[in-house]
Amino acid sequence: MPQATFHFPPGFLWGTATSSHQVEGNNKNNDWWAWEEQPGRVINGQRSGLACDWWGGRWREDFDRAKETGQNAHRLSIEWSRIQPAPDRWDEDALDRYRAMLRGLHERGITPMVTFHHFCNPLWLAERGGWENEETPALFARYVRKAAEALQEYCTLWITINEPNVFAFEGYLEGLFPPGKKDLKAAFLVFANMVRGHALAYREIHQLQREARVGLALNIRPLHPAGPLTFLDAIPARIGARTFNEAFPNALVDGKLRLPTRTVRIPEAVGTQDFLGVNYYTLDMVRLNLLRPSEMFAERFYPPGAELSDTGFIANVPEGMFEVLKWAKGFRIPIIVTENGVEDADDHLRPRYLIEHIHQVWRAVNFNWPIKGYFHWTLVDNFEWERGWTQRFGLWGLDVDTQQRIRRPSVDAYAAICKQNAVSYETVEKFAPQAVPRMFPG
Ligand code: FCB
């Protein structure tokens, strides 16, 4: 069996990604907390509660874990509702707390990447119509400026908005996120306002900090026509990809947000992206289905025979990572994998999922595509939105009642990769033996 080591370039960022509401606990002043209080919104009535208790200080021990296992970067988000608890009030203590966290990362040799918006809105903003309100982009930019001013000493790598496509889709089409609407027009309005908010925030950050690198984290989900009449299935697949995957980043190139119903001109968005953040988890097959007008005549499903995660939420298709990176390189700016991971409580799949996806990143790196880092979702099990605590994405498990962290084998698999800045034959053989014939053919 031929052996090899798949090396990454010096300085490659290896980290994990988290978000404030999912890890901090007691985020009582945002729309998600209120949503969790409504019956039927979160599976089994589960609540974020204390989450991973980072607001109580447990970020320290979790950052130690990241450091000890060779991670040199961490992506976290800050909570708008804590920093601006009311429209006319800034909370300097909250900013101090975030400053301490970022300093804590630096002290551990970990480069921070800060996300300003990861699905949650302050309650006061939600009450004013959230992202449907045309004033929200400017309000967002004001908050971003305030927060970036406070944190710029410790951070140059910024994400304005996490997954605006998922936010609009889940909150305004599927109705699974607050505000729970099923209204295509509202979804497109929110989408457009998020482009505007991003563009304004981009400029605010650059005014403050010349060396800033500002981008987005987009959920990119390849859509493959299913067949057998592939040419017919190609139509909904293409419309879906253009809208869900491509509309937002394309608008930042030419100022045109192309929605299926119309094109919205947002000239101020042109050139407001220094890198492209991609979140890749899985891909879908698409079939034309004329009985589903509300889903734009598309039926989506996983490739037949694909290996599925614990609850069937994710199909393990590592080649999709390569496909996404190939698409991303078309933007001719640096690329960062800002999320990738799988829910897997007993860790039977994660080590292989992790290794095979990173192998695809390596393939892309070897074509000299400008990929600068990989952030695994996530460090410790955390509150998984409407799916509550039923999905376990952590390298470490979490006992929600005792706050105890449980080390999964994936911790060591990822540590070996981060520490060697490479995927070695030994790592694959030890943690993902089933992948050996695929990764080392011959
Ligand atoms: C992404 C979200 C993140 C987490 C993972 C599993 O879509 O950005 O918060 O829920 O999925």
Coordinates of C-alpha atoms and ligand atoms in Angstrom, one line a residue:
M1 CA 0.0 0.0 0.0
P2 CA 1.6 3.3 -1.0
Q3 CA 2.0 5.7 1.9
A4 CA 2.0 9.5 1.7
T5 CA 1.5 12.6 3.8
F6 CA -0.8 15.3 2.6
H7 CA 0.9 18.5 3.6
F8 CA -0.8 21.9 3.9
P9 CA 0.9 25.3 3.3
P10 CA 2.7 27.0 6.3
G11 CA 0.4 29.3 8.2
F12 CA -2.8 27.4 7.3
L13 CA -5.5 28.1 9.8
W14 CA -6.8 25.1 11.8
G15 CA -9.6 25.7 14.1
T16 CA -13.2 25.1 15.2
A17 CA -16.2 27.4 14.8
T18 CA -18.8 28.3 17.4
S19 CA -21.6 30.8 17.8
S20 CA -22.7 32.9 20.7
H21 CA -26.2 31.7 21.3
Q22 CA -25.2 28.1 20.9
V23 CA -22.4 28.2 23.5
E24 CA -22.8 31.1 25.9
G25 CA -25.9 30.3 27.8
N26 CA -28.5 32.7 29.3
N27 CA -28.9 34.7 26.1
K28 CA -32.2 36.0 27.3
N29 CA -32.5 39.2 25.4
N30 CA -32.6 37.8 21.8
D31 CA -35.3 36.4 19.5
W32 CA -34.1 32.8 19.8
W33 CA -34.5 32.7 23.6
A34 CA -38.1 33.9 23.1
W35 CA -38.6 31.4 20.3
E36 CA -37.4 28.5 22.6
E37 CA -40.1 29.5 25.1
Q38 CA -42.9 28.9 22.6
P39 CA -44.3 25.4 22.6
G40 CA -43.5 23.2 19.6
R41 CA -40.6 25.4 18.3
V42 CA -37.7 23.3 19.5
I43 CA -37.7 19.5 19.5
N44 CA -38.9 18.0 22.8
G45 CA -39.2 21.5 24.2
Q46 CA -35.5 21.7 24.7
R47 CA -33.9 25.0 25.6
S48 CA -30.4 26.5 25.2
G49 CA -30.3 27.2 28.9
L50 CA -26.7 27.4 30.1
A51 CA -25.5 26.0 26.8
C52 CA -21.8 25.4 27.2
D53 CA -21.7 28.1 29.9
W54 CA -19.1 30.3 28.1
W55 CA -20.8 33.4 29.5
G56 CA -20.1 31.9 32.9
G57 CA -16.4 31.6 32.1
R58 CA -16.1 28.1 30.7
W59 CA -14.6 29.5 27.4
R60 CA -11.3 29.4 29.3
E61 CA -11.3 25.6 29.7
D62 CA -12.6 25.1 26.1
F63 CA -9.9 27.4 24.7
D64 CA -7.4 25.4 26.6
R65 CA -8.7 22.3 24.9
A66 CA -8.4 24.0 21.5
K67 CA -4.8 25.0 22.3
E68 CA -3.7 21.6 23.7
T69 CA -5.0 19.9 20.6
G70 CA -3.0 22.1 18.2
Q71 CA -5.6 24.5 16.9
N72 CA -4.2 27.8 15.9
A73 CA -7.5 29.6 15.1
H74 CA -11.0 29.9 16.4
R75 CA -14.2 31.3 14.9
L76 CA -16.7 32.7 17.4
S77 CA -19.6 35.1 17.2
I78 CA -20.6 38.0 19.4
E79 CA -24.1 38.6 20.5
W80 CA -25.7 41.8 19.3
S81 CA -28.4 41.7 22.1
R82 CA -25.7 41.7 24.8
I83 CA -23.7 44.5 23.2
Q84 CA -26.7 46.7 22.4
P85 CA -29.4 45.5 24.9
A86 CA -31.7 48.4 23.9
P87 CA -31.6 50.7 20.9
D88 CA -30.1 53.6 22.9
R89 CA -27.8 51.6 25.1
W90 CA -24.4 49.9 24.7
D91 CA -23.2 47.5 27.3
E92 CA -19.5 48.1 27.9
D93 CA -19.2 45.2 30.3
A94 CA -20.3 42.8 27.6
L95 CA -17.7 44.3 25.3
D96 CA -15.1 43.9 28.0
R97 CA -16.1 40.3 28.3
Y98 CA -15.6 39.7 24.6
R99 CA -12.3 41.5 24.8
A100 CA -11.2 39.1 27.5
M101 CA -12.2 36.2 25.4
L102 CA -10.3 37.4 22.4
R103 CA -7.3 38.2 24.6
G104 CA -7.7 34.6 25.9
L105 CA -7.3 33.3 22.4
H106 CA -4.2 35.4 21.8
E107 CA -2.6 34.2 25.0
R108 CA -3.1 30.7 23.8
G109 CA -1.6 31.4 20.3
I110 CA -5.0 31.1 18.7
T111 CA -6.0 33.6 15.9
P112 CA -9.6 34.8 16.4
M113 CA -12.2 35.2 13.7
V114 CA -15.2 37.1 14.8
T115 CA -18.8 36.8 13.4
F116 CA -21.1 39.8 14.1
H117 CA -24.4 38.0 13.3
H118 CA -25.1 34.3 13.6
F119 CA -28.9 33.9 13.3
C120 CA -29.9 35.8 16.5
N121 CA -31.4 39.3 16.7
P122 CA -31.9 41.5 19.8
L123 CA -35.5 41.3 20.9
W124 CA -36.0 45.1 20.3
L125 CA -34.9 44.6 16.7
A126 CA -37.2 41.6 16.2
E127 CA -40.1 43.7 17.6
R128 CA -39.3 46.4 14.9
G129 CA -39.6 43.8 12.1
G130 CA -36.1 42.4 12.2
W131 CA -34.5 42.2 8.7
E132 CA -37.7 43.1 7.0
N133 CA -37.3 46.6 8.2
E134 CA -35.4 48.8 5.8
E135 CA -33.7 50.6 8.8
T136 CA -32.1 47.4 10.0
P137 CA -29.0 47.4 7.6
A138 CA -28.0 50.8 9.1
L139 CA -28.7 49.7 12.6
F140 CA -26.6 46.6 12.0
A141 CA -23.7 48.7 10.7
R142 CA -23.8 50.9 13.8
Y143 CA -23.6 47.9 16.0
V144 CA -20.8 46.4 13.9
R145 CA -18.8 49.7 14.2
K146 CA -19.2 49.8 17.9
A147 CA -18.2 46.2 18.4
A148 CA -15.3 46.4 15.9
E149 CA -14.0 49.5 17.6
A150 CA -13.9 47.6 20.9
L151 CA -12.4 44.4 19.5
Q152 CA -10.0 45.6 16.8
E153 CA -7.0 45.4 19.1
Y154 CA -7.4 41.6 19.0
C155 CA -8.9 40.8 15.7
T156 CA -8.5 41.5 11.9
L157 CA -10.5 38.6 10.5
W158 CA -14.2 39.4 10.5
I159 CA -17.4 37.8 9.2
T160 CA -20.3 40.2 9.0
I161 CA -23.2 37.6 8.7
N162 CA -23.3 33.9 9.0
E163 CA -25.3 32.1 6.4
P164 CA -27.8 34.8 5.3
N165 CA -29.2 32.2 2.9
V166 CA -30.0 29.8 5.7
F167 CA -31.4 32.6 7.9
A168 CA -33.8 33.8 5.2
F169 CA -34.7 30.3 4.2
E170 CA -35.4 28.9 7.7
G171 CA -37.0 32.0 9.1
Y172 CA -39.1 33.1 6.2
L173 CA -39.8 30.1 4.0
E174 CA -39.6 27.0 6.1
G175 CA -40.7 28.8 9.3
L176 CA -38.3 26.8 11.5
F177 CA -36.4 29.8 12.8
P178 CA -37.9 33.0 14.2
P179 CA -40.0 34.8 13.1
G180 CA -41.5 31.5 11.7
K181 CA -42.9 33.0 8.5
K182 CA -43.6 31.2 5.2
D183 CA -43.6 34.1 2.9
L184 CA -41.4 34.2 -0.3
K185 CA -41.6 37.9 -0.6
A186 CA -40.5 38.5 2.9
A187 CA -37.6 36.0 2.4
F188 CA -36.3 37.9 -0.6
L189 CA -36.7 41.3 1.2
V190 CA -34.6 39.9 4.1
F191 CA -32.1 38.6 1.7
A192 CA -31.7 42.0 0.0
N193 CA -31.5 43.8 3.4
M194 CA -28.8 41.4 4.5
V195 CA -26.8 42.3 1.4
R196 CA -27.2 46.0 2.3
G197 CA -26.3 45.4 5.9
H198 CA -23.2 43.5 4.9
A199 CA -22.1 46.2 2.5
L200 CA -22.5 48.9 5.1
A201 CA -20.7 46.9 7.8
Y202 CA -17.9 46.0 5.5
R203 CA -17.1 49.7 5.0
E204 CA -17.4 50.6 8.7
I205 CA -14.9 47.9 9.5
H206 CA -12.5 49.0 6.8
Q207 CA -12.7 52.7 7.9
L208 CA -11.6 51.6 11.3
Q209 CA -9.0 49.1 10.4
R210 CA -6.9 49.1 7.3
E211 CA -5.6 45.6 7.6
A212 CA -9.1 44.1 8.2
R213 CA -10.2 41.2 6.1
V214 CA -13.9 41.0 6.0
G215 CA -16.1 38.3 4.5
L216 CA -19.3 36.2 4.9
A217 CA -19.9 32.7 5.9
L218 CA -22.2 31.1 3.3
N219 CA -23.8 27.7 3.5
I220 CA -23.1 26.2 0.1
R221 CA -25.1 23.1 -0.7
P222 CA -24.4 21.7 -4.2
L223 CA -27.6 20.7 -6.0
H224 CA -27.3 17.9 -8.5
P225 CA -30.0 17.0 -11.0
A226 CA -31.3 13.6 -10.1
G227 CA -32.3 12.0 -13.4
P228 CA -33.3 9.9 -15.2
L229 CA -34.7 12.9 -17.1
T230 CA -31.7 14.9 -16.0
F231 CA -32.3 17.8 -18.4
L232 CA -35.6 18.5 -16.7
D233 CA -34.2 18.2 -13.2
A234 CA -31.4 20.6 -14.2
I235 CA -33.9 23.5 -14.3
P236 CA -34.9 23.5 -10.6
A237 CA -31.4 22.5 -9.6
R238 CA -30.0 25.5 -11.4
I239 CA -32.6 27.9 -10.0
G240 CA -32.0 26.6 -6.5
A241 CA -28.2 26.9 -6.8
R242 CA -28.5 30.4 -8.3
T243 CA -30.7 31.6 -5.5
F244 CA -29.5 29.8 -2.4
N245 CA -25.8 29.4 -3.1
E246 CA -24.9 32.1 -5.6
A247 CA -27.1 35.1 -5.3
F248 CA -25.5 36.6 -2.2
P249 CA -21.8 36.3 -3.2
N250 CA -22.6 37.4 -6.8
A251 CA -24.3 40.5 -5.5
L252 CA -21.1 41.4 -3.8
V253 CA -19.3 41.3 -7.2
D254 CA -21.6 43.2 -9.4
G255 CA -24.2 44.8 -7.1
K256 CA -27.1 42.8 -8.6
L257 CA -29.0 40.4 -6.3
R258 CA -30.6 38.0 -8.8
L259 CA -33.7 36.5 -7.3
P260 CA -36.0 34.1 -9.3
T261 CA -38.7 36.8 -9.4
R262 CA -36.5 39.8 -10.1
T263 CA -33.1 41.4 -9.8
V264 CA -32.5 43.9 -7.0
R265 CA -29.8 46.5 -7.6
I266 CA -27.6 47.1 -4.6
P267 CA -24.6 49.0 -6.1
E268 CA -23.1 49.8 -2.7
A269 CA -22.4 46.0 -2.4
V270 CA -19.8 45.9 -5.2
G271 CA -16.4 44.8 -4.0
T272 CA -17.3 44.3 -0.3
Q273 CA -15.7 40.9 0.1
D274 CA -12.0 40.2 1.0
F275 CA -12.4 36.5 1.3
L276 CA -15.2 33.9 0.8
G277 CA -16.2 31.9 3.8
V278 CA -17.8 28.6 2.9
N279 CA -19.8 26.3 5.2
Y280 CA -20.0 22.9 3.6
Y281 CA -21.8 20.0 5.2
T282 CA -23.6 18.0 2.5
L283 CA -25.2 18.1 -0.9
D284 CA -28.6 17.3 -2.4
M285 CA -30.1 15.6 -5.5
V286 CA -32.9 17.6 -7.1
R287 CA -35.9 16.4 -9.0
L288 CA -38.5 18.4 -10.9
N289 CA -41.9 18.1 -9.1
L290 CA -44.7 20.1 -10.5
L291 CA -46.8 19.4 -7.4
R292 CA -44.5 21.5 -5.2
P293 CA -44.9 25.1 -6.3
S294 CA -44.0 26.5 -2.9
E295 CA -40.6 24.7 -3.1
M296 CA -40.0 26.1 -6.6
F297 CA -41.1 22.8 -8.2
A298 CA -38.2 20.9 -6.7
E299 CA -37.9 17.8 -4.6
R300 CA -34.6 17.4 -2.7
F301 CA -33.1 14.2 -1.4
Y302 CA -29.8 12.6 -0.6
P303 CA -27.9 10.5 -3.1
P304 CA -29.4 7.0 -2.9
G305 CA -27.1 4.8 -0.8
A306 CA -25.2 7.7 0.8
E307 CA -24.0 7.2 4.3
L308 CA -26.1 9.3 6.7
S309 CA -25.4 10.9 10.1
D310 CA -27.1 9.9 13.3
T311 CA -30.4 11.5 12.7
G312 CA -30.2 11.4 8.9
F313 CA -29.5 15.2 8.8
I314 CA -26.3 15.0 6.8
A315 CA -25.1 12.7 4.0
N316 CA -21.4 12.1 4.0
V317 CA -20.3 13.3 0.5
P318 CA -16.7 14.5 0.8
E319 CA -16.4 15.2 -2.9
G320 CA -19.0 18.0 -2.4
M321 CA -16.3 19.9 -0.5
F322 CA -14.0 19.8 -3.6
E323 CA -16.9 20.9 -5.8
V324 CA -17.7 23.9 -3.5
L325 CA -14.0 25.0 -3.4
K326 CA -13.8 24.8 -7.2
W327 CA -16.8 27.1 -7.4
A328 CA -15.5 29.4 -4.7
K329 CA -12.1 29.9 -6.5
G330 CA -14.1 31.6 -9.3
F331 CA -14.4 34.6 -7.1
R332 CA -10.6 35.1 -7.2
I333 CA -10.3 36.0 -3.6
P334 CA -9.0 33.9 -0.6
I335 CA -11.3 31.1 0.6
I336 CA -11.7 29.9 4.1
V337 CA -13.7 26.8 5.1
T338 CA -15.6 28.5 7.9
E339 CA -17.7 25.4 8.9
N340 CA -17.7 21.7 8.2
G341 CA -18.8 18.9 10.5
V342 CA -21.3 16.1 11.3
E343 CA -23.6 15.2 14.1
D344 CA -22.4 11.9 15.6
A345 CA -22.9 11.3 19.3
D346 CA -20.9 8.1 19.5
D347 CA -18.2 9.3 17.0
H348 CA -18.5 6.3 14.7
L349 CA -18.5 8.5 11.6
R350 CA -16.9 11.8 12.5
P351 CA -13.2 10.8 12.4
R352 CA -13.6 9.5 8.8
Y353 CA -15.9 12.4 7.8
L354 CA -13.4 14.9 9.1
I355 CA -10.4 13.2 7.5
E356 CA -12.1 12.6 4.1
H357 CA -13.3 16.2 3.9
I358 CA -9.9 17.6 4.9
H359 CA -8.4 15.4 2.2
Q360 CA -10.7 17.1 -0.4
V361 CA -9.5 20.5 0.9
W362 CA -5.9 19.3 0.4
R363 CA -6.7 18.3 -3.2
A364 CA -8.0 21.8 -3.8
V365 CA -4.9 23.4 -2.0
N366 CA -2.7 21.4 -4.4
F367 CA -4.1 23.2 -7.4
N368 CA -2.9 26.4 -5.7
W369 CA -6.4 27.5 -5.1
P370 CA -6.1 30.2 -2.4
I371 CA -7.6 28.3 0.6
K372 CA -6.4 29.7 3.8
G373 CA -8.0 27.7 6.6
Y374 CA -10.4 25.1 7.8
F375 CA -12.8 25.5 10.8
H376 CA -14.5 22.4 12.1
W377 CA -18.0 22.7 13.4
T378 CA -17.6 22.4 16.4
L379 CA -15.4 22.3 19.5
V380 CA -17.9 21.1 22.1
D381 CA -21.5 19.9 21.6
N382 CA -23.8 22.9 21.6
F383 CA -27.4 24.0 21.2
E384 CA -28.4 23.0 17.7
W385 CA -31.3 25.5 17.0
E386 CA -34.7 23.9 16.4
R387 CA -33.0 20.5 16.8
G388 CA -32.0 21.3 20.4
W389 CA -29.7 18.9 22.0
T390 CA -30.6 16.0 19.8
Q391 CA -27.7 16.6 17.4
R392 CA -24.1 16.4 18.7
F393 CA -21.6 18.2 16.5
G394 CA -18.7 18.5 19.0
L395 CA -15.2 17.1 18.9
W396 CA -15.9 17.0 22.6
G397 CA -19.3 15.8 23.9
L398 CA -21.2 17.7 26.5
D399 CA -23.2 16.4 29.4
V400 CA -25.8 19.2 29.5
D401 CA -26.7 18.6 33.2
T402 CA -23.2 18.5 34.7
Q403 CA -21.3 20.7 32.1
Q404 CA -18.8 17.9 31.8
R405 CA -16.9 17.6 28.6
I406 CA -16.4 14.2 27.1
R407 CA -13.4 13.6 24.8
R408 CA -14.3 11.8 21.6
P409 CA -11.7 10.0 19.5
S410 CA -12.2 12.7 16.9
V411 CA -10.3 15.1 19.2
D412 CA -7.1 13.1 18.6
A413 CA -7.7 12.7 14.9
Y414 CA -8.1 16.4 14.5
A415 CA -5.2 17.2 16.8
A416 CA -2.9 15.0 14.7
I417 CA -3.8 16.9 11.6
C418 CA -3.5 20.4 13.2
K419 CA -0.2 19.6 14.9
Q420 CA 1.4 18.1 11.7
N421 CA -0.3 20.7 9.4
A422 CA -0.9 17.5 7.3
V423 CA -2.9 14.4 7.1
S424 CA -0.5 11.5 7.4
Y425 CA -0.9 7.9 6.4
E426 CA -0.7 6.9 10.1
T427 CA -3.5 9.3 11.0
V428 CA -5.8 7.8 8.4
E429 CA -4.9 4.3 9.3
K430 CA -5.5 4.9 13.0
F431 CA -8.7 7.0 12.9
A432 CA -10.3 6.1 9.5
P433 CA -9.0 2.8 8.3
Q434 CA -12.0 2.4 5.9
A435 CA -10.8 5.5 4.0
V436 CA -7.2 4.1 3.4
P437 CA -8.0 2.4 0.0
R438 CA -9.7 5.5 -1.2
M439 CA -7.1 8.0 0.0
F440 CA -4.0 5.9 -0.9
P441 CA -5.0 3.9 -4.0
G442 CA -2.6 1.6 -5.7
Ligands
FCB1 C1 -24.8 25.7 10.3 C2 -24.9 26.8 11.3 C3 -24.3 26.4 12.7 C4 -24.7 25.0 13.1 C5 -24.3 24.1 12.0 C6 -24.6 22.6 12.3 O1 -25.7 25.9 9.3 O2 -24.2 27.9 10.9 O3 -24.8 27.4 13.6 O4 -26.0 24.9 13.4 O5 -25.0 24.4 10.8

